[in-house]
PDB file of C-alpha atoms in Angstrom:
ATOM      1  CA  MET E   1       0.000   0.000   0.000  1.00  0.00           C
ATOM      2  CA  ASN E   2       1.324   3.446  -0.912  1.00  0.00           C
ATOM      3  CA  GLU E   3       0.070   6.989  -1.336  1.00  0.00           C
ATOM      4  CA  ARG E   4      -0.189   6.690  -5.114  1.00  0.00           C
ATOM      5  CA  ASP E   5      -2.325   3.540  -4.927  1.00  0.00           C
ATOM      6  CA  LEU E   6      -4.643   5.225  -2.415  1.00  0.00           C
ATOM      7  CA  ASN E   7      -5.019   8.240  -4.706  1.00  0.00           C
ATOM      8  CA  TYR E   8      -5.927   5.970  -7.620  1.00  0.00           C
ATOM      9  CA  PHE E   9      -8.395   4.040  -5.456  1.00  0.00           C
ATOM     10  CA  CYS E  10     -10.157   7.178  -4.188  1.00  0.00           C
ATOM     11  CA  SER E  11     -10.529   8.419  -7.734  1.00  0.00           C
ATOM     12  CA  LEU E  12     -11.988   5.069  -8.817  1.00  0.00           C
ATOM     13  CA  VAL E  13     -14.584   5.320  -6.049  1.00  0.00           C
ATOM     14  CA  GLU E  14     -15.449   8.902  -7.017  1.00  0.00           C
ATOM     15  CA  THR E  15     -15.560   8.409 -10.786  1.00  0.00           C
ATOM     16  CA  GLY E  16     -16.669   4.762 -10.907  1.00  0.00           C
ATOM     17  CA  ASN E  17     -14.578   4.487 -14.030  1.00  0.00           C
ATOM     18  CA  TYR E  18     -11.081   3.226 -14.945  1.00  0.00           C
ATOM     19  CA  THR E  19     -10.826   5.478 -17.999  1.00  0.00           C
ATOM     20  CA  ALA E  20     -11.648   8.671 -16.095  1.00  0.00           C
ATOM     21  CA  THR E  21      -9.172   7.815 -13.336  1.00  0.00           C
ATOM     22  CA  ALA E  22      -6.396   6.988 -15.804  1.00  0.00           C
ATOM     23  CA  LYS E  23      -7.034  10.278 -17.608  1.00  0.00           C
ATOM     24  CA  GLN E  24      -7.014  12.229 -14.329  1.00  0.00           C
ATOM     25  CA  PHE E  25      -3.563  10.925 -13.382  1.00  0.00           C
ATOM     26  CA  GLN E  26      -2.283  10.663 -16.976  1.00  0.00           C
ATOM     27  CA  VAL E  27      -1.406   6.978 -16.663  1.00  0.00           C
ATOM     28  CA  THR E  28      -2.587   3.828 -18.429  1.00  0.00           C
ATOM     29  CA  GLN E  29      -5.650   1.840 -17.365  1.00  0.00           C
ATOM     30  CA  PRO E  30      -3.490  -1.225 -16.576  1.00  0.00           C
ATOM     31  CA  ALA E  31      -1.583   0.932 -14.056  1.00  0.00           C
ATOM     32  CA  ILE E  32      -4.875   1.755 -12.312  1.00  0.00           C
ATOM     33  CA  SER E  33      -5.969  -1.900 -12.369  1.00  0.00           C
ATOM     34  CA  ALA E  34      -2.624  -2.983 -10.911  1.00  0.00           C
ATOM     35  CA  ALA E  35      -2.972  -0.478  -8.056  1.00  0.00           C
ATOM     36  CA  LEU E  36      -6.421  -1.834  -7.186  1.00  0.00           C
ATOM     37  CA  LYS E  37      -5.109  -5.419  -7.251  1.00  0.00           C
ATOM     38  CA  ARG E  38      -2.277  -4.476  -4.880  1.00  0.00           C
ATOM     39  CA  LEU E  39      -4.725  -2.948  -2.407  1.00  0.00           C
ATOM     40  CA  GLU E  40      -7.095  -5.930  -2.583  1.00  0.00           C
ATOM     41  CA  ALA E  41      -4.172  -8.318  -2.088  1.00  0.00           C
ATOM     42  CA  HIS E  42      -2.944  -6.279   0.868  1.00  0.00           C
ATOM     43  CA  TYR E  43      -6.337  -6.281   2.598  1.00  0.00           C
ATOM     44  CA  GLN E  44      -7.316  -9.732   1.279  1.00  0.00           C
ATOM     45  CA  THR E  45     -10.779  -8.551   0.291  1.00  0.00           C
ATOM     46  CA  THR E  46     -12.705  -7.163  -2.673  1.00  0.00           C
ATOM     47  CA  LEU E  47     -12.892  -3.372  -2.679  1.00  0.00           C
ATOM     48  CA  LEU E  48     -14.661  -2.663  -5.990  1.00  0.00           C
ATOM     49  CA  THR E  49     -16.941  -4.786  -8.165  1.00  0.00           C
ATOM     50  CA  GLN E  50     -18.146  -4.401 -11.745  1.00  0.00           C
ATOM     51  CA  ALA E  51     -20.987  -6.252 -13.478  1.00  0.00           C
ATOM     52  CA  ASN E  52     -19.161  -6.047 -16.828  1.00  0.00           C
ATOM     53  CA  HIS E  53     -16.305  -4.051 -18.320  1.00  0.00           C
ATOM     54  CA  ARG E  54     -18.670  -1.232 -19.371  1.00  0.00           C
ATOM     55  CA  ALA E  55     -20.552  -0.954 -16.091  1.00  0.00           C
ATOM     56  CA  GLN E  56     -19.873   1.543 -13.307  1.00  0.00           C
ATOM     57  CA  LEU E  57     -17.645   0.341 -10.503  1.00  0.00           C
ATOM     58  CA  ILE E  58     -19.502  -0.499  -7.281  1.00  0.00           C
ATOM     59  CA  THR E  59     -17.766   0.086  -3.951  1.00  0.00           C
ATOM     60  CA  THR E  60     -18.065  -2.771  -1.460  1.00  0.00           C
ATOM     61  CA  THR E  61     -18.505  -2.225   2.282  1.00  0.00           C
ATOM     62  CA  ALA E  62     -14.783  -2.805   2.788  1.00  0.00           C
ATOM     63  CA  GLY E  63     -14.089  -0.389  -0.054  1.00  0.00           C
ATOM     64  CA  GLN E  64     -16.234   2.293   1.582  1.00  0.00           C
ATOM     65  CA  VAL E  65     -14.297   1.920   4.833  1.00  0.00           C
ATOM     66  CA  LEU E  66     -10.974   2.169   2.996  1.00  0.00           C
ATOM     67  CA  TYR E  67     -12.170   5.195   1.009  1.00  0.00           C
ATOM     68  CA  ILE E  68     -13.081   7.152   4.163  1.00  0.00           C
ATOM     69  CA  LYS E  69      -9.813   6.256   5.879  1.00  0.00           C
ATOM     70  CA  ALA E  70      -7.749   6.833   2.732  1.00  0.00           C
ATOM     71  CA  ARG E  71      -9.162  10.322   2.225  1.00  0.00           C
ATOM     72  CA  HIS E  72      -8.141  11.177   5.791  1.00  0.00           C
ATOM     73  CA  LEU E  73      -4.681   9.643   5.284  1.00  0.00           C
ATOM     74  CA  LEU E  74      -4.100  11.490   2.011  1.00  0.00           C
ATOM     75  CA  LYS E  75      -5.011  14.779   3.660  1.00  0.00           C
ATOM     76  CA  THR E  76      -2.552  13.982   6.451  1.00  0.00           C
ATOM     77  CA  PHE E  77       0.154  13.062   3.916  1.00  0.00           C
ATOM     78  CA  ALA E  78      -0.339  16.419   2.181  1.00  0.00           C
ATOM     79  CA  GLN E  79      -0.119  18.296   5.483  1.00  0.00           C
ATOM     80  CA  VAL E  80       3.011  16.385   6.505  1.00  0.00           C
ATOM     81  CA  ASP E  81       4.574  17.215   3.148  1.00  0.00           C
ATOM     82  CA  LEU E  82       3.872  20.926   3.654  1.00  0.00           C
ATOM     83  CA  GLU E  83       5.175  20.883   7.242  1.00  0.00           C
ATOM     84  CA  VAL E  84       8.396  19.035   6.383  1.00  0.00           C
ATOM     85  CA  ARG E  85       9.137  21.279   3.400  1.00  0.00           C
ATOM     86  CA  HIS E  86       8.538  24.354   5.556  1.00  0.00           C
ATOM     87  CA  ALA E  87      10.466  23.091   8.612  1.00  0.00           C
ATOM     88  CA  ASP E  88      13.862  24.441   7.540  1.00  0.00           C
ATOM     89  CA  GLU E  89      12.584  27.647   5.975  1.00  0.00           C
ATOM     90  CA  GLN E  90      13.544  30.904   7.625  1.00  0.00           C
ATOM     91  CA  GLN E  91      10.204  32.508   6.779  1.00  0.00           C
ATOM     92  CA  VAL E  92       7.287  32.823   9.199  1.00  0.00           C
ATOM     93  CA  ARG E  93       3.888  33.069   7.515  1.00  0.00           C
ATOM     94  CA  LEU E  94       1.539  35.336   9.460  1.00  0.00           C
ATOM     95  CA  GLY E  95      -2.110  36.076   8.730  1.00  0.00           C
ATOM     96  CA  PHE E  96      -4.052  39.135   9.913  1.00  0.00           C
ATOM     97  CA  SER E  97      -7.761  39.777   9.702  1.00  0.00           C
ATOM     98  CA  HIS E  98      -8.668  43.130   8.145  1.00  0.00           C
ATOM     99  CA  ILE E  99      -9.481  44.569  11.568  1.00  0.00           C
ATOM    100  CA  ALA E 100      -6.537  42.988  13.381  1.00  0.00           C
ATOM    101  CA  GLY E 101      -4.238  44.062  10.568  1.00  0.00           C
ATOM    102  CA  GLY E 102      -5.252  47.692  10.893  1.00  0.00           C
ATOM    103  CA  ILE E 103      -4.654  47.669  14.640  1.00  0.00           C
ATOM    104  CA  TRP E 104      -1.829  45.137  15.020  1.00  0.00           C
ATOM    105  CA  LEU E 105       0.319  45.259  11.876  1.00  0.00           C
ATOM    106  CA  PRO E 106       2.086  48.518  12.850  1.00  0.00           C
ATOM    107  CA  LYS E 107       2.924  46.997  16.264  1.00  0.00           C
ATOM    108  CA  VAL E 108       4.151  43.755  14.687  1.00  0.00           C
ATOM    109  CA  VAL E 109       6.309  45.503  12.084  1.00  0.00           C
ATOM    110  CA  THR E 110       7.841  47.772  14.736  1.00  0.00           C
ATOM    111  CA  THR E 111       8.519  44.898  17.150  1.00  0.00           C
ATOM    112  CA  PHE E 112      10.011  42.594  14.513  1.00  0.00           C
ATOM    113  CA  ALA E 113      12.188  45.401  13.147  1.00  0.00           C
ATOM    114  CA  ARG E 114      13.477  46.033  16.672  1.00  0.00           C
ATOM    115  CA  HIS E 115      14.480  42.354  16.931  1.00  0.00           C
ATOM    116  CA  HIS E 116      15.952  42.267  13.388  1.00  0.00           C
ATOM    117  CA  LEU E 117      13.334  39.744  12.249  1.00  0.00           C
ATOM    118  CA  LEU E 118      11.406  41.856   9.771  1.00  0.00           C
ATOM    119  CA  ASN E 119      12.845  40.005   6.770  1.00  0.00           C
ATOM    120  CA  ALA E 120      11.718  36.695   8.308  1.00  0.00           C
ATOM    121  CA  ILE E 121       7.969  37.318   8.075  1.00  0.00           C
ATOM    122  CA  THR E 122       5.496  37.235   5.223  1.00  0.00           C
ATOM    123  CA  THR E 123       2.017  38.591   5.876  1.00  0.00           C
ATOM    124  CA  THR E 124      -1.437  37.846   4.515  1.00  0.00           C
ATOM    125  CA  VAL E 125      -4.534  39.952   5.195  1.00  0.00           C
ATOM    126  CA  GLY E 126      -8.026  38.498   4.835  1.00  0.00           C
ATOM    127  CA  MET E 127     -11.267  37.535   6.529  1.00  0.00           C
ATOM    128  CA  SER E 128     -10.846  35.791   9.889  1.00  0.00           C
ATOM    129  CA  GLU E 129     -12.612  32.633   8.661  1.00  0.00           C
ATOM    130  CA  GLU E 130     -10.357  32.437   5.601  1.00  0.00           C
ATOM    131  CA  LEU E 131      -7.209  32.869   7.689  1.00  0.00           C
ATOM    132  CA  LEU E 132      -8.204  30.148  10.150  1.00  0.00           C
ATOM    133  CA  ALA E 133      -8.901  27.810   7.220  1.00  0.00           C
ATOM    134  CA  GLN E 134      -5.447  28.577   5.778  1.00  0.00           C
ATOM    135  CA  LEU E 135      -3.922  27.966   9.200  1.00  0.00           C
ATOM    136  CA  ARG E 136      -5.618  24.573   9.459  1.00  0.00           C
ATOM    137  CA  HIS E 137      -4.417  23.699   5.945  1.00  0.00           C
ATOM    138  CA  HIS E 138      -0.796  24.525   6.901  1.00  0.00           C
ATOM    139  CA  GLN E 139      -0.647  27.563   4.629  1.00  0.00           C
ATOM    140  CA  LEU E 140       0.008  29.886   7.594  1.00  0.00           C
ATOM    141  CA  ASP E 141       2.075  29.456  10.751  1.00  0.00           C
ATOM    142  CA  ALA E 142       0.027  31.820  12.915  1.00  0.00           C
ATOM    143  CA  ALA E 143      -2.986  34.091  12.535  1.00  0.00           C
ATOM    144  CA  ILE E 144      -4.107  37.183  14.427  1.00  0.00           C
ATOM    145  CA  PHE E 145      -7.842  37.395  13.987  1.00  0.00           C
ATOM    146  CA  SER E 146     -10.868  39.158  15.425  1.00  0.00           C
ATOM    147  CA  SER E 147     -14.164  37.796  16.721  1.00  0.00           C
ATOM    148  CA  LEU E 148     -17.106  38.820  18.883  1.00  0.00           C
ATOM    149  CA  GLN E 149     -16.491  35.958  21.323  1.00  0.00           C
ATOM    150  CA  PRO E 150     -13.309  34.368  22.702  1.00  0.00           C
ATOM    151  CA  MET E 151     -12.595  31.349  20.521  1.00  0.00           C
ATOM    152  CA  GLN E 152     -12.161  27.785  21.739  1.00  0.00           C
ATOM    153  CA  SER E 153     -10.833  25.150  19.350  1.00  0.00           C
ATOM    154  CA  ALA E 154      -9.940  21.465  19.421  1.00  0.00           C
ATOM    155  CA  ASP E 155      -7.113  21.828  16.893  1.00  0.00           C
ATOM    156  CA  LEU E 156      -5.845  25.375  17.463  1.00  0.00           C
ATOM    157  CA  GLN E 157      -4.101  27.034  20.378  1.00  0.00           C
ATOM    158  CA  VAL E 158      -5.729  30.428  20.860  1.00  0.00           C
ATOM    159  CA  PHE E 159      -4.095  33.196  22.893  1.00  0.00           C
ATOM    160  CA  PRO E 160      -5.978  36.389  23.879  1.00  0.00           C
ATOM    161  CA  LEU E 161      -4.258  39.618  22.842  1.00  0.00           C
ATOM    162  CA  GLU E 162      -6.550  42.636  23.224  1.00  0.00           C
ATOM    163  CA  THR E 163     -10.187  43.551  23.630  1.00  0.00           C
ATOM    164  CA  HIS E 164     -11.606  46.532  21.757  1.00  0.00           C
ATOM    165  CA  PRO E 165     -15.137  47.866  22.332  1.00  0.00           C
ATOM    166  CA  LEU E 166     -17.370  48.770  19.436  1.00  0.00           C
ATOM    167  CA  CYS E 167     -18.462  52.382  19.337  1.00  0.00           C
ATOM    168  CA  ILE E 168     -20.425  54.976  17.401  1.00  0.00           C
ATOM    169  CA  LEU E 169     -18.705  57.414  15.052  1.00  0.00           C
ATOM    170  CA  ALA E 170     -20.547  60.726  14.886  1.00  0.00           C
ATOM    171  CA  ASN E 171     -19.943  64.052  13.218  1.00  0.00           C
ATOM    172  CA  VAL E 172     -19.601  66.897  15.730  1.00  0.00           C
ATOM    173  CA  GLN E 173     -22.656  68.496  14.096  1.00  0.00           C
ATOM    174  CA  GLN E 174     -24.706  65.398  14.930  1.00  0.00           C
ATOM    175  CA  PRO E 175     -26.498  65.728  18.333  1.00  0.00           C
ATOM    176  CA  LEU E 176     -25.426  62.153  19.110  1.00  0.00           C
ATOM    177  CA  SER E 177     -21.832  63.389  19.372  1.00  0.00           C
ATOM    178  CA  GLN E 178     -22.732  65.317  22.538  1.00  0.00           C
ATOM    179  CA  LEU E 179     -23.807  62.206  24.439  1.00  0.00           C
ATOM    180  CA  LYS E 180     -21.464  60.583  26.950  1.00  0.00           C
ATOM    181  CA  MET E 181     -22.706  57.166  25.832  1.00  0.00           C
ATOM    182  CA  VAL E 182     -25.154  55.748  23.308  1.00  0.00           C
ATOM    183  CA  GLN E 183     -27.907  53.183  23.695  1.00  0.00           C
ATOM    184  CA  ALA E 184     -29.542  51.313  20.836  1.00  0.00           C
ATOM    185  CA  ALA E 185     -32.744  53.381  21.015  1.00  0.00           C
ATOM    186  CA  ASP E 186     -30.693  56.494  20.159  1.00  0.00           C
ATOM    187  CA  LEU E 187     -30.044  55.031  16.701  1.00  0.00           C
ATOM    188  CA  GLN E 188     -33.740  54.776  15.824  1.00  0.00           C
ATOM    189  CA  GLN E 189     -34.313  56.485  12.454  1.00  0.00           C
ATOM    190  CA  LEU E 190     -30.741  57.823  12.308  1.00  0.00           C
ATOM    191  CA  PRO E 191     -28.951  57.243   8.976  1.00  0.00           C
ATOM    192  CA  ILE E 192     -26.235  54.632   9.510  1.00  0.00           C
ATOM    193  CA  ILE E 193     -23.113  54.040   7.435  1.00  0.00           C
ATOM    194  CA  ALA E 194     -22.634  50.284   7.931  1.00  0.00           C
ATOM    195  CA  ARG E 195     -19.939  47.841   6.884  1.00  0.00           C
ATOM    196  CA  LEU E 196     -20.629  45.119   4.326  1.00  0.00           C
ATOM    197  CA  PRO E 197     -22.757  42.099   5.334  1.00  0.00           C
ATOM    198  CA  HIS E 198     -20.862  39.343   7.202  1.00  0.00           C
ATOM    199  CA  SER E 199     -18.093  41.710   8.316  1.00  0.00           C
ATOM    200  CA  LEU E 200     -17.505  41.789  12.067  1.00  0.00           C
ATOM    201  CA  PRO E 201     -18.740  45.400  12.601  1.00  0.00           C
ATOM    202  CA  ARG E 202     -21.882  44.655  10.560  1.00  0.00           C
ATOM    203  CA  THR E 203     -22.605  41.463  12.500  1.00  0.00           C
ATOM    204  CA  ALA E 204     -22.096  43.389  15.750  1.00  0.00           C
ATOM    205  CA  LEU E 205     -24.433  46.190  14.597  1.00  0.00           C
ATOM    206  CA  GLU E 206     -27.174  43.725  13.683  1.00  0.00           C
ATOM    207  CA  HIS E 207     -26.822  41.943  17.023  1.00  0.00           C
ATOM    208  CA  TYR E 208     -26.777  45.253  18.913  1.00  0.00           C
ATOM    209  CA  CYS E 209     -29.977  46.494  17.267  1.00  0.00           C
ATOM    210  CA  ARG E 210     -31.787  43.155  17.266  1.00  0.00           C
ATOM    211  CA  ARG E 211     -31.515  42.601  21.004  1.00  0.00           C
ATOM    212  CA  SER E 212     -33.073  46.048  21.596  1.00  0.00           C
ATOM    213  CA  ASN E 213     -35.747  45.642  18.886  1.00  0.00           C
ATOM    214  CA  VAL E 214     -34.309  48.513  16.872  1.00  0.00           C
ATOM    215  CA  ARG E 215     -34.312  48.360  13.086  1.00  0.00           C
ATOM    216  CA  PRO E 216     -31.125  50.034  11.795  1.00  0.00           C
ATOM    217  CA  ASN E 217     -31.634  52.629   9.072  1.00  0.00           C
ATOM    218  CA  ILE E 218     -28.682  51.625   6.885  1.00  0.00           C
ATOM    219  CA  ILE E 219     -28.251  54.098   4.040  1.00  0.00           C
ATOM    220  CA  TYR E 220     -24.896  52.863   2.738  1.00  0.00           C
ATOM    221  CA  GLU E 221     -22.641  49.803   3.045  1.00  0.00           C
ATOM    222  CA  ALA E 222     -18.941  50.677   3.167  1.00  0.00           C
ATOM    223  CA  HIS E 223     -16.126  48.260   2.341  1.00  0.00           C
ATOM    224  CA  SER E 224     -13.816  49.594   5.072  1.00  0.00           C
ATOM    225  CA  ASN E 225     -13.810  51.421   8.399  1.00  0.00           C
ATOM    226  CA  GLN E 226     -11.831  54.193   6.718  1.00  0.00           C
ATOM    227  CA  LEU E 227     -14.674  54.813   4.268  1.00  0.00           C
ATOM    228  CA  VAL E 228     -17.193  54.777   7.128  1.00  0.00           C
ATOM    229  CA  GLU E 229     -15.164  57.495   8.873  1.00  0.00           C
ATOM    230  CA  LYS E 230     -14.864  59.627   5.722  1.00  0.00           C
ATOM    231  CA  LEU E 231     -18.628  59.518   5.148  1.00  0.00           C
ATOM    232  CA  VAL E 232     -19.294  60.364   8.796  1.00  0.00           C
ATOM    233  CA  ALA E 233     -16.869  63.285   8.404  1.00  0.00           C
ATOM    234  CA  ARG E 234     -19.152  64.514   5.596  1.00  0.00           C
ATOM    235  CA  ASN E 235     -22.085  64.153   8.018  1.00  0.00           C
ATOM    236  CA  LEU E 236     -23.926  61.613   5.861  1.00  0.00           C
ATOM    237  CA  GLY E 237     -24.743  59.465   8.889  1.00  0.00           C
ATOM    238  CA  VAL E 238     -23.266  57.772  11.936  1.00  0.00           C
ATOM    239  CA  GLY E 239     -20.934  54.782  11.893  1.00  0.00           C
ATOM    240  CA  PHE E 240     -20.639  51.614  13.981  1.00  0.00           C
ATOM    241  CA  VAL E 241     -17.008  50.501  14.189  1.00  0.00           C
ATOM    242  CA  ILE E 242     -14.393  48.991  16.471  1.00  0.00           C
ATOM    243  CA  SER E 243     -12.746  51.550  18.712  1.00  0.00           C
ATOM    244  CA  ASP E 244      -9.232  52.578  17.608  1.00  0.00           C
ATOM    245  CA  SER E 245      -9.618  50.817  14.254  1.00  0.00           C
ATOM    246  CA  VAL E 246      -9.565  54.048  12.244  1.00  0.00           C
ATOM    247  CA  SER E 247      -7.939  57.487  12.411  1.00  0.00           C
ATOM    248  CA  LEU E 248     -10.464  60.231  13.093  1.00  0.00           C
ATOM    249  CA  SER E 249     -10.914  63.520  11.255  1.00  0.00           C
ATOM    250  CA  PRO E 250     -11.097  66.644  13.464  1.00  0.00           C
ATOM    251  CA  ASN E 251     -14.885  66.765  13.057  1.00  0.00           C
ATOM    252  CA  VAL E 252     -15.519  63.099  13.963  1.00  0.00           C
ATOM    253  CA  VAL E 253     -15.736  61.696  17.500  1.00  0.00           C
ATOM    254  CA  GLN E 254     -16.102  58.235  19.010  1.00  0.00           C
ATOM    255  CA  VAL E 255     -19.040  57.784  21.375  1.00  0.00           C
ATOM    256  CA  PRO E 256     -18.991  54.658  23.587  1.00  0.00           C
ATOM    257  CA  LEU E 257     -21.948  52.311  23.916  1.00  0.00           C
ATOM    258  CA  LYS E 258     -23.900  52.134  27.151  1.00  0.00           C
ATOM    259  CA  PRO E 259     -22.043  49.574  29.346  1.00  0.00           C
ATOM    260  CA  SER E 260     -25.090  47.313  29.724  1.00  0.00           C
ATOM    261  CA  GLN E 261     -25.322  47.086  25.902  1.00  0.00           C
ATOM    262  CA  ALA E 262     -21.598  47.077  25.150  1.00  0.00           C
ATOM    263  CA  ILE E 263     -20.144  44.725  22.531  1.00  0.00           C
ATOM    264  CA  ASP E 264     -16.457  43.826  22.436  1.00  0.00           C
ATOM    265  CA  CYS E 265     -14.159  42.661  19.664  1.00  0.00           C
ATOM    266  CA  TYR E 266     -11.545  40.125  20.739  1.00  0.00           C
ATOM    267  CA  MET E 267      -8.126  40.136  19.078  1.00  0.00           C
ATOM    268  CA  GLN E 268      -6.624  36.654  19.320  1.00  0.00           C
ATOM    269  CA  LEU E 269      -3.562  34.753  18.150  1.00  0.00           C
ATOM    270  CA  ALA E 270      -4.077  31.237  16.782  1.00  0.00           C
ATOM    271  CA  VAL E 271      -1.455  28.536  16.153  1.00  0.00           C
ATOM    272  CA  ARG E 272      -2.009  24.890  15.199  1.00  0.00           C
ATOM    273  CA  LYS E 273      -1.637  22.551  18.167  1.00  0.00           C
ATOM    274  CA  SER E 274       0.247  20.144  15.891  1.00  0.00           C
ATOM    275  CA  PHE E 275       2.717  22.818  14.730  1.00  0.00           C
ATOM    276  CA  LEU E 276       6.379  22.106  15.556  1.00  0.00           C
ATOM    277  CA  PRO E 277       8.106  25.452  14.898  1.00  0.00           C
ATOM    278  CA  ASN E 278      11.804  25.776  14.175  1.00  0.00           C
ATOM    279  CA  GLY E 279      13.893  28.286  16.116  1.00  0.00           C
ATOM    280  CA  LYS E 280      13.004  31.388  14.116  1.00  0.00           C
ATOM    281  CA  GLN E 281       9.325  30.453  13.911  1.00  0.00           C
ATOM    282  CA  ALA E 282       9.151  29.847  17.675  1.00  0.00           C
ATOM    283  CA  GLN E 283      10.906  33.159  18.368  1.00  0.00           C
ATOM    284  CA  SER E 284       8.476  35.009  16.104  1.00  0.00           C
ATOM    285  CA  ILE E 285       5.385  33.461  17.683  1.00  0.00           C
ATOM    286  CA  ASP E 286       6.721  34.260  21.168  1.00  0.00           C
ATOM    287  CA  LEU E 287       7.189  37.884  20.092  1.00  0.00           C
ATOM    288  CA  LEU E 288       3.580  38.049  18.930  1.00  0.00           C
ATOM    289  CA  LYS E 289       2.407  36.858  22.349  1.00  0.00           C
ATOM    290  CA  GLN E 290       4.542  39.467  24.108  1.00  0.00           C
ATOM    291  CA  ILE E 291       3.442  42.545  22.145  1.00  0.00           C
ATOM    292  CA  GLN E 292       1.627  44.914  24.486  1.00  0.00           C
ATOM    293  CA  PRO E 293      -1.337  47.173  23.617  1.00  0.00           C
ATOM    294  CA  THR E 294       0.892  50.232  24.067  1.00  0.00           C
ATOM    295  CA  ASP E 295       3.697  48.959  21.779  1.00  0.00           C
TER     296      ASP E 295
END
């Protein structure tokens, strides 16, 4: 039994056809048949049956068991291959969510430059869910991401970094800017510059309004916090963003949410539990854990 034979077998199960499998791997049909015979000899059982040479292949019960296990093994083989190839590299692959990147990247760049490690890191910026998927698929070594709840994971080590409250952005000409704190009812009928659906600030806004039975009057969906701030500066509406995630114009202020209705954004560092970092990778991850909010 070898990885190649398992790949051929899984394709046979999925296509039900020798010709399609041979074409997929650019080998001859006899090579595919030989691989199946080796597997059946190894396990001393029939894995696939065929009524005649033109019929679709039928997977036996034993074949179904092998297929499920083989798919898991092949995924593990691919991950091992990536890990081994990356083990001696001097690069550390870091991922940042859009929000975490805006807040944390300047701190990371400054800290790594101070320790002469800036040339050792490569960075990726994306959605938190995408970064965690890349981390699980061994395409990243660590990810700094944002969420509305502290994350718990069976396969990832997650370290808390910072907590940032969500807040209202208001133009100084907007009466809301004079309040010491805002409650959801204050947003009733006010024009709101919201982030795009499924973004963290948008999800937080919807949750904030829903639990107080307030229907947000969203007049525009902005692709970034920076655009939200610029539109608030033009007094087109109020914004709902993460505190400290954007530089403010002189005529824009942050107004905190009422404590009983407050929503927090959690910045967290995630690393695979199975990850065995080399010296430079371990040093870089330790630096990420040690960066302070004031750095």
